Amino acid sequence: MWKQVSLLAVAVALAACDDGGPNPVNGIPEDTGTDPGTPTDPTPGGIVIPDAISFDLDAVRWERNGAGDADDQLIVTGVTLDDGNIDGVYQRAPDEDVPGYLAFFKQDDRLDRIFVGLAGETPDGAVRGFVVQDGGQFQIEYGGIFYERDGEFTPPDVATVNGLVSYAGEYAAMTDLGDPEQNLRLDPFGPDGTDEVPDGAIPRQGRTITGQVFVNVDFADNAVNGVIYDRTWSNGEALGDELYILLQDGEIDANGNFTGDAAQQLAAPAPTEENPNPETPLPRVVGPFAGAFGGVNASGMAGAFTANDHLREQLPADPEDPDAPPTFGDIPLSTERGIFVIPRCGSDESPEVCAGLNDIDDIPGISN
């Protein structure tokens, strides 16, 4: 794997924070396109995480240190510049939790990078997923995604039960755009605000995205498709004119790994006098998605989505036409890495969108 290194050409409003520095570069190599890339070595249980998904992250171990999760830690292997040891120890950051996922962080000192990790697990504990990301420093960012399951892939027997099933739950992502609050970051200027900081050296905490996921799976045809919707910044702000992300053409292999293309659907432009009925643009493929199934009869899934240069912002108004409808554009050199660790519909923990959907039998917690 290698990292793209280039300079930011434009200022990014969504990435603005107190250092006023430029947005760091994105991390997915340009020549991969939407191809998830050559797989890394299989993890236990036959899971294979494509390079464009794992990127700079080799493995994560979730340490449960007592009752509750207050003392939990993530032991992170492979992320560049997160720790002076091979394994980085990330501590809990409960104020940064998002629905369905616990937050962790690592920053050695005021001028070291600050990394945030999000961790999720299916209700039965069979499948876990992690995303780790910093907000950038020196115009480059690092991070990646890791997922795992307990045991081997055990799909439903489509000869005896219905293999067309659904999964649903929460989505969470980290970006390399600066979080407006920077709540976890040590003050780069020190406790009294007077310490020296070289130009361009201020690290940033990345901004978080949340959303919902709904996925349909056909285990007879080994096919996956779905949608990531209700996507917003974690403070509720809209992602420009994006409507949702489609998960298309996913294929499942013999070990329960799946890969496919993710396409972004944008809203139609605002009507104008010249164009009162603008057409909605066609979805555009922006990156890969991948993941794996786990649990009894594939009771849960861990999925991942990553893309570059697709995040959206409202562009400044034309000073010569301030009353014109708003326009939107891509945020250059932006990266999103997201996970969805979700149960199958029909379980006691599945969300309301699953109500009335058919599912297969013989899974603990499924009554139909």
CSV table of C-alpha atoms in Angstrom, one decimal:
chain,number,residue,atom,x,y,z
A,1,MET,CA,0.0,0.0,0.0
A,2,TRP,CA,1.1,3.6,-0.5
A,3,LYS,CA,-0.2,7.0,0.3
A,4,GLN,CA,-1.1,9.8,-2.0
A,5,VAL,CA,0.7,13.1,-1.1
A,6,SER,CA,-0.4,16.4,-2.6
A,7,LEU,CA,-1.2,19.9,-1.6
A,8,LEU,CA,-4.7,21.1,-1.1
A,9,ALA,CA,-5.7,23.5,-3.8
A,10,VAL,CA,-8.7,25.2,-2.1
A,11,ALA,CA,-9.8,26.1,1.4
A,12,VAL,CA,-12.6,23.8,2.7
A,13,ALA,CA,-15.3,25.4,4.8
A,14,LEU,CA,-16.4,22.2,6.5
A,15,ALA,CA,-12.9,21.4,7.5
A,16,ALA,CA,-12.2,24.7,9.2
A,17,CYS,CA,-11.0,24.6,12.7
A,18,ASP,CA,-9.0,26.9,15.0
A,19,ASP,CA,-5.7,26.4,13.3
A,20,GLY,CA,-7.0,27.7,10.0
A,21,GLY,CA,-4.8,25.1,8.2
A,22,PRO,CA,-5.6,23.3,5.0
A,23,ASN,CA,-7.5,20.0,4.7
A,24,PRO,CA,-5.2,17.0,4.7
A,25,VAL,CA,-5.0,14.8,1.6
A,26,ASN,CA,-7.2,11.8,1.1
A,27,GLY,CA,-5.7,8.4,1.5
A,28,ILE,CA,-7.1,6.0,-1.1
A,29,PRO,CA,-4.7,5.6,-4.0
A,30,GLU,CA,-6.1,7.2,-7.2
A,31,ASP,CA,-5.4,4.2,-9.4
A,32,THR,CA,-7.7,1.9,-7.5
A,33,GLY,CA,-10.8,3.6,-8.6
A,34,THR,CA,-13.7,1.7,-7.0
A,35,ASP,CA,-11.8,-1.6,-7.1
A,36,PRO,CA,-11.3,-2.5,-3.5
A,37,GLY,CA,-7.8,-3.7,-4.4
A,38,THR,CA,-5.7,-6.7,-3.8
A,39,PRO,CA,-6.9,-8.5,-0.6
A,40,THR,CA,-4.8,-8.5,2.5
A,41,ASP,CA,-4.0,-11.9,4.1
A,42,PRO,CA,-7.1,-13.6,5.6
A,43,THR,CA,-7.9,-13.0,9.2
A,44,PRO,CA,-9.1,-15.8,11.4
A,45,GLY,CA,-12.3,-17.3,10.2
A,46,GLY,CA,-11.6,-16.7,6.5
A,47,ILE,CA,-12.3,-13.0,6.5
A,48,VAL,CA,-10.4,-11.0,3.8
A,49,ILE,CA,-10.4,-7.2,4.0
A,50,PRO,CA,-9.5,-5.5,0.7
A,51,ASP,CA,-6.5,-3.1,0.9
A,52,ALA,CA,-8.6,-0.1,-0.1
A,53,ILE,CA,-10.8,-0.8,2.9
A,54,SER,CA,-8.2,-1.7,5.5
A,55,PHE,CA,-5.7,0.8,4.1
A,56,ASP,CA,-3.3,1.7,7.0
A,57,LEU,CA,-4.9,-0.6,9.7
A,58,ASP,CA,-3.8,-4.2,10.2
A,59,ALA,CA,-5.8,-5.3,13.2
A,60,VAL,CA,-7.8,-4.2,16.3
A,61,ARG,CA,-8.3,-6.0,19.6
A,62,TRP,CA,-11.2,-4.8,21.8
A,63,GLU,CA,-10.1,-5.2,25.4
A,64,ARG,CA,-13.1,-5.4,27.9
A,65,ASN,CA,-11.7,-4.3,31.2
A,66,GLY,CA,-14.5,-4.9,33.7
A,67,ALA,CA,-18.2,-4.3,34.0
A,68,GLY,CA,-19.6,-1.8,31.5
A,69,ASP,CA,-17.4,-0.1,28.9
A,70,ALA,CA,-15.9,2.8,30.8
A,71,ASP,CA,-12.5,1.1,31.0
A,72,ASP,CA,-12.5,-0.6,27.6
A,73,GLN,CA,-9.5,-0.1,25.3
A,74,LEU,CA,-8.7,-0.7,21.7
A,75,ILE,CA,-5.4,-2.2,20.9
A,76,VAL,CA,-4.6,-1.0,17.4
A,77,THR,CA,-2.0,-2.4,15.1
A,78,GLY,CA,-0.6,-0.9,11.9
A,79,VAL,CA,-1.8,2.7,11.9
A,80,THR,CA,1.1,5.0,11.1
A,81,LEU,CA,2.1,7.7,13.6
A,82,ASP,CA,-0.5,6.8,16.3
A,83,ASP,CA,2.0,5.4,18.9
A,84,GLY,CA,5.7,4.9,19.5
A,85,ASN,CA,5.0,1.2,20.0
A,86,ILE,CA,3.8,-1.3,17.4
A,87,ASP,CA,0.4,-1.5,19.1
A,88,GLY,CA,-1.4,1.7,20.0
A,89,VAL,CA,-3.6,1.7,23.1
A,90,TYR,CA,-6.7,3.8,22.5
A,91,GLN,CA,-8.7,5.0,25.6
A,92,ARG,CA,-12.5,5.5,25.8
A,93,ALA,CA,-14.0,8.8,24.8
A,94,PRO,CA,-17.7,8.4,25.8
A,95,ASP,CA,-18.6,12.0,24.9
A,96,GLU,CA,-17.7,11.2,21.3
A,97,ASP,CA,-19.9,8.0,21.1
A,98,VAL,CA,-22.4,7.9,18.2
A,99,PRO,CA,-25.5,5.7,18.0
A,100,GLY,CA,-24.5,2.0,17.8
A,101,TYR,CA,-20.7,2.7,18.3
A,102,LEU,CA,-18.3,3.4,21.1
A,103,ALA,CA,-15.6,6.0,20.6
A,104,PHE,CA,-11.9,5.7,21.6
A,105,PHE,CA,-8.9,8.0,21.0
A,106,LYS,CA,-5.1,8.3,21.1
A,107,GLN,CA,-2.9,11.4,21.2
A,108,ASP,CA,0.6,11.2,22.8
A,109,ASP,CA,1.3,15.0,23.1
A,110,ARG,CA,0.0,18.3,21.9
A,111,LEU,CA,1.7,18.2,18.6
A,112,ASP,CA,1.2,14.5,17.8
A,113,ARG,CA,-1.7,13.3,15.7
A,114,ILE,CA,-5.0,12.6,17.3
A,115,PHE,CA,-6.7,9.5,16.2
A,116,VAL,CA,-10.3,8.5,16.9
A,117,GLY,CA,-11.6,5.0,16.7
A,118,LEU,CA,-15.2,3.8,16.5
A,119,ALA,CA,-16.1,0.2,17.6
A,120,GLY,CA,-19.3,-1.7,17.0
A,121,GLU,CA,-20.6,-5.2,17.6
A,122,THR,CA,-23.7,-7.1,16.7
A,123,PRO,CA,-26.2,-7.8,19.5
A,124,ASP,CA,-25.1,-11.5,19.7
A,125,GLY,CA,-21.4,-10.5,19.9
A,126,ALA,CA,-20.5,-12.6,16.8
A,127,VAL,CA,-19.4,-9.8,14.5
A,128,ARG,CA,-17.3,-6.7,15.3
A,129,GLY,CA,-16.1,-3.7,13.2
A,130,PHE,CA,-13.7,-0.8,13.7
A,131,VAL,CA,-12.8,2.4,12.0
A,132,VAL,CA,-9.7,4.5,13.0
A,133,GLN,CA,-8.9,7.9,11.5
A,134,ASP,CA,-7.0,11.1,12.3
A,135,GLY,CA,-8.0,14.5,11.0
A,136,GLY,CA,-4.7,15.1,9.3
A,137,GLN,CA,-1.4,16.8,10.0
A,138,PHE,CA,1.3,18.0,7.5
A,139,GLN,CA,-1.3,17.6,4.7
A,140,ILE,CA,-1.7,13.9,5.0
A,141,GLU,CA,-4.0,11.6,7.0
A,142,TYR,CA,-3.9,8.0,8.2
A,143,GLY,CA,-6.5,5.4,9.1
A,144,GLY,CA,-8.4,2.3,8.1
A,145,ILE,CA,-11.1,-0.2,8.8
A,146,PHE,CA,-10.9,-3.7,10.4
A,147,TYR,CA,-13.7,-6.2,11.0
A,148,GLU,CA,-13.8,-9.8,12.4
A,149,ARG,CA,-16.2,-12.5,13.5
A,150,ASP,CA,-16.2,-15.5,15.9
A,151,GLY,CA,-15.9,-18.8,14.0
A,152,GLU,CA,-16.4,-19.6,10.4
A,153,PHE,CA,-19.0,-18.4,7.9
A,154,THR,CA,-22.3,-20.4,8.5
A,155,PRO,CA,-24.8,-19.3,5.9
A,156,PRO,CA,-28.5,-20.4,6.0
A,157,ASP,CA,-29.3,-23.6,4.2
A,158,VAL,CA,-31.2,-22.2,1.3
A,159,ALA,CA,-32.5,-25.7,0.5
A,160,THR,CA,-34.7,-25.7,3.6
A,161,VAL,CA,-35.2,-22.0,4.5
A,162,ASN,CA,-35.7,-18.7,2.8
A,163,GLY,CA,-32.3,-17.3,1.9
A,164,LEU,CA,-33.5,-13.8,0.9
A,165,VAL,CA,-33.1,-11.7,4.1
A,166,SER,CA,-32.5,-8.2,5.3
A,167,TYR,CA,-30.1,-6.5,7.7
A,168,ALA,CA,-30.5,-3.0,9.2
A,169,GLY,CA,-29.0,-0.7,11.8
A,170,GLU,CA,-26.6,2.2,12.4
A,171,TYR,CA,-23.8,3.6,10.2
A,172,ALA,CA,-20.9,5.6,11.5
A,173,ALA,CA,-17.9,7.1,9.7
A,174,MET,CA,-14.7,9.1,10.3
A,175,THR,CA,-13.4,11.7,7.9
A,176,ASP,CA,-10.2,13.6,7.5
A,177,LEU,CA,-12.1,16.9,7.8
A,178,GLY,CA,-11.5,18.9,11.0
A,179,ASP,CA,-14.2,18.5,13.6
A,180,PRO,CA,-15.5,22.0,14.5
A,181,GLU,CA,-15.3,21.4,18.3
A,182,GLN,CA,-11.9,19.5,18.6
A,183,ASN,CA,-13.1,18.2,21.9
A,184,LEU,CA,-10.6,15.4,22.4
A,185,ARG,CA,-7.5,17.2,21.1
A,186,LEU,CA,-4.8,18.5,23.5
A,187,ASP,CA,-4.4,22.3,23.1
A,188,PRO,CA,-1.5,22.6,20.5
A,189,PHE,CA,-0.4,25.8,22.2
A,190,GLY,CA,-0.1,24.2,25.7
A,191,PRO,CA,-2.0,24.7,28.9
A,192,ASP,CA,-1.4,28.5,29.0
A,193,GLY,CA,-1.7,29.0,25.2
A,194,THR,CA,1.8,30.3,24.7
A,195,ASP,CA,3.8,27.2,23.6
A,196,GLU,CA,5.5,27.4,20.2
A,197,VAL,CA,3.9,25.6,17.2
A,198,PRO,CA,5.6,25.3,13.8
A,199,ASP,CA,3.6,26.5,10.9
A,200,GLY,CA,1.4,23.7,9.5
A,201,ALA,CA,2.0,21.4,12.5
A,202,ILE,CA,-1.3,21.6,14.3
A,203,PRO,CA,-3.0,18.1,14.4
A,204,ARG,CA,-6.7,17.8,14.0
A,205,GLN,CA,-9.5,15.6,15.3
A,206,GLY,CA,-11.5,14.2,12.3
A,207,ARG,CA,-15.2,14.9,11.8
A,208,THR,CA,-17.8,12.1,12.2
A,209,ILE,CA,-20.8,11.1,10.1
A,210,THR,CA,-23.8,9.1,11.2
A,211,GLY,CA,-26.6,7.4,9.4
A,212,GLN,CA,-28.8,4.4,8.9
A,213,VAL,CA,-28.3,1.2,6.8
A,214,PHE,CA,-30.7,-1.2,5.1
A,215,VAL,CA,-29.3,-4.2,3.2
A,216,ASN,CA,-31.0,-7.0,1.3
A,217,VAL,CA,-29.1,-10.3,0.8
A,218,ASP,CA,-29.8,-13.3,-1.3
A,219,PHE,CA,-27.8,-16.3,0.0
A,220,ALA,CA,-29.1,-18.4,-2.9
A,221,ASP,CA,-27.6,-16.1,-5.5
A,222,ASN,CA,-24.8,-14.8,-3.2
A,223,ALA,CA,-25.8,-11.2,-3.9
A,224,VAL,CA,-25.8,-8.1,-1.7
A,225,ASN,CA,-27.3,-4.6,-2.2
A,226,GLY,CA,-28.6,-1.8,0.0
A,227,VAL,CA,-28.5,1.8,1.0
A,228,ILE,CA,-26.9,4.1,3.6
A,229,TYR,CA,-29.4,6.8,4.3
A,230,ASP,CA,-30.3,9.7,6.7
A,231,ARG,CA,-26.6,10.5,6.6
A,232,THR,CA,-25.6,13.7,8.4
A,233,TRP,CA,-22.6,15.1,10.3
A,234,SER,CA,-22.8,13.9,13.9
A,235,ASN,CA,-24.1,17.3,15.0
A,236,GLY,CA,-27.1,16.9,12.6
A,237,GLU,CA,-25.8,19.1,9.8
A,238,ALA,CA,-26.7,18.0,6.2
A,239,LEU,CA,-24.0,16.6,3.9
A,240,GLY,CA,-24.6,19.2,1.2
A,241,ASP,CA,-27.0,18.0,-1.4
A,242,GLU,CA,-26.4,14.3,-0.9
A,243,LEU,CA,-29.5,12.1,-0.6
A,244,TYR,CA,-28.0,8.7,0.2
A,245,ILE,CA,-25.3,6.1,-0.8
A,246,LEU,CA,-26.4,3.0,-2.7
A,247,LEU,CA,-24.6,-0.3,-2.2
A,248,GLN,CA,-24.7,-2.0,-5.6
A,249,ASP,CA,-23.6,-5.2,-7.3
A,250,GLY,CA,-22.3,-6.9,-4.1
A,251,GLU,CA,-21.1,-10.5,-4.4
A,252,ILE,CA,-20.6,-13.0,-1.6
A,253,ASP,CA,-17.7,-15.5,-1.7
A,254,ALA,CA,-17.5,-19.0,-0.2
A,255,ASN,CA,-16.1,-17.5,3.1
A,256,GLY,CA,-18.9,-15.0,3.6
A,257,ASN,CA,-16.9,-12.0,2.4
A,258,PHE,CA,-18.7,-9.5,0.1
A,259,THR,CA,-17.6,-6.6,-2.1
A,260,GLY,CA,-19.4,-4.2,-4.4
A,261,ASP,CA,-19.6,-0.6,-5.6
A,262,ALA,CA,-21.0,2.3,-3.6
A,263,ALA,CA,-22.9,5.1,-5.6
A,264,GLN,CA,-23.9,8.5,-4.3
A,265,GLN,CA,-27.3,9.9,-5.1
A,266,LEU,CA,-27.4,13.7,-5.2
A,267,ALA,CA,-30.6,15.8,-5.1
A,268,ALA,CA,-31.9,17.7,-8.1
A,269,PRO,CA,-30.7,21.3,-8.4
A,270,ALA,CA,-33.0,24.0,-7.1
A,271,PRO,CA,-35.5,25.2,-9.7
A,272,THR,CA,-34.7,28.4,-11.5
A,273,GLU,CA,-36.6,30.6,-13.9
A,274,GLU,CA,-34.6,29.2,-16.8
A,275,ASN,CA,-34.9,25.6,-15.6
A,276,PRO,CA,-38.1,25.2,-13.5
A,277,ASN,CA,-38.0,21.4,-13.5
A,278,PRO,CA,-34.3,20.3,-13.2
A,279,GLU,CA,-33.6,16.6,-13.5
A,280,THR,CA,-32.3,14.5,-10.6
A,281,PRO,CA,-28.7,13.4,-11.5
A,282,LEU,CA,-27.9,9.7,-12.0
A,283,PRO,CA,-26.1,8.0,-9.1
A,284,ARG,CA,-22.3,8.2,-9.4
A,285,VAL,CA,-20.0,5.5,-8.2
A,286,VAL,CA,-17.7,7.0,-5.6
A,287,GLY,CA,-15.9,4.0,-3.9
A,288,PRO,CA,-16.0,0.4,-2.8
A,289,PHE,CA,-17.9,-1.3,-0.1
A,290,ALA,CA,-17.0,-4.6,1.5
A,291,GLY,CA,-17.6,-6.7,4.6
A,292,ALA,CA,-18.4,-10.2,6.0
A,293,PHE,CA,-21.2,-12.2,7.6
A,294,GLY,CA,-21.0,-13.9,10.9
A,295,GLY,CA,-23.0,-15.7,13.6
A,296,VAL,CA,-25.5,-18.5,13.5
A,297,ASN,CA,-27.0,-18.6,10.0
A,298,ALA,CA,-25.4,-15.3,9.3
A,299,SER,CA,-27.1,-13.5,12.2
A,300,GLY,CA,-25.1,-10.3,11.6
A,301,MET,CA,-22.8,-8.5,9.2
A,302,ALA,CA,-19.9,-6.1,9.4
A,303,GLY,CA,-19.7,-3.8,6.4
A,304,ALA,CA,-17.4,-1.0,5.3
A,305,PHE,CA,-17.6,1.9,2.8
A,306,THR,CA,-14.8,4.3,1.8
A,307,ALA,CA,-14.5,7.0,-0.7
A,308,ASN,CA,-12.5,10.1,-1.7
A,309,ASP,CA,-13.5,13.6,-2.9
A,310,HIS,CA,-17.3,12.9,-2.7
A,311,LEU,CA,-18.3,14.8,0.5
A,312,ARG,CA,-20.4,17.8,-0.3
A,313,GLU,CA,-20.6,21.5,0.8
A,314,GLN,CA,-22.7,24.5,-0.2
A,315,LEU,CA,-20.7,26.8,-2.4
A,316,PRO,CA,-20.5,30.5,-1.7
A,317,ALA,CA,-23.2,32.6,-3.2
A,318,ASP,CA,-22.5,34.5,-6.4
A,319,PRO,CA,-22.0,38.1,-5.3
A,320,GLU,CA,-23.6,39.3,-8.5
A,321,ASP,CA,-26.7,37.2,-7.9
A,322,PRO,CA,-27.1,36.7,-4.1
A,323,ASP,CA,-30.7,35.6,-4.4
A,324,ALA,CA,-29.9,32.7,-6.7
A,325,PRO,CA,-30.7,29.1,-5.5
A,326,PRO,CA,-27.9,27.4,-3.5
A,327,THR,CA,-25.3,25.3,-5.4
A,328,PHE,CA,-23.1,22.5,-4.1
A,329,GLY,CA,-19.8,21.0,-4.9
A,330,ASP,CA,-17.4,18.2,-3.9
A,331,ILE,CA,-14.9,18.9,-1.1
A,332,PRO,CA,-11.5,18.2,-2.7
A,333,LEU,CA,-9.1,15.8,-1.1
A,334,SER,CA,-11.6,14.6,1.5
A,335,THR,CA,-11.8,11.0,2.7
A,336,GLU,CA,-14.6,9.1,4.4
A,337,ARG,CA,-14.2,5.7,6.1
A,338,GLY,CA,-17.4,4.1,7.5
A,339,ILE,CA,-18.7,0.9,9.1
A,340,PHE,CA,-22.1,-0.7,9.6
A,341,VAL,CA,-22.1,-3.6,12.1
A,342,ILE,CA,-25.7,-4.6,12.1
A,343,PRO,CA,-28.1,-7.5,12.9
A,344,ARG,CA,-30.4,-9.4,10.6
A,345,CYS,CA,-34.0,-8.3,10.5
A,346,GLY,CA,-36.3,-10.4,12.7
A,347,SER,CA,-34.1,-10.4,15.8
A,348,ASP,CA,-35.2,-8.7,19.0
A,349,GLU,CA,-32.6,-6.0,18.5
A,350,SER,CA,-33.5,-5.2,14.8
A,351,PRO,CA,-34.8,-1.6,14.1
A,352,GLU,CA,-38.3,-0.6,13.2
A,353,VAL,CA,-37.6,-0.6,9.5
A,354,CYS,CA,-37.5,-4.4,9.8
A,355,ALA,CA,-41.2,-4.6,10.9
A,356,GLY,CA,-43.2,-7.0,8.8
A,357,LEU,CA,-40.3,-8.3,6.8
A,358,ASN,CA,-39.8,-12.0,6.2
A,359,ASP,CA,-36.6,-13.7,7.5
A,360,ILE,CA,-35.4,-17.2,8.0
A,361,ASP,CA,-35.8,-19.3,11.1
A,362,ASP,CA,-33.4,-21.1,13.5
A,363,ILE,CA,-31.6,-18.0,14.7
A,364,PRO,CA,-31.7,-17.2,18.4
A,365,GLY,CA,-34.0,-14.2,19.1
A,366,ILE,CA,-36.0,-14.6,15.8
A,367,SER,CA,-39.6,-15.6,16.4
A,368,ASN,CA,-41.0,-15.9,12.8
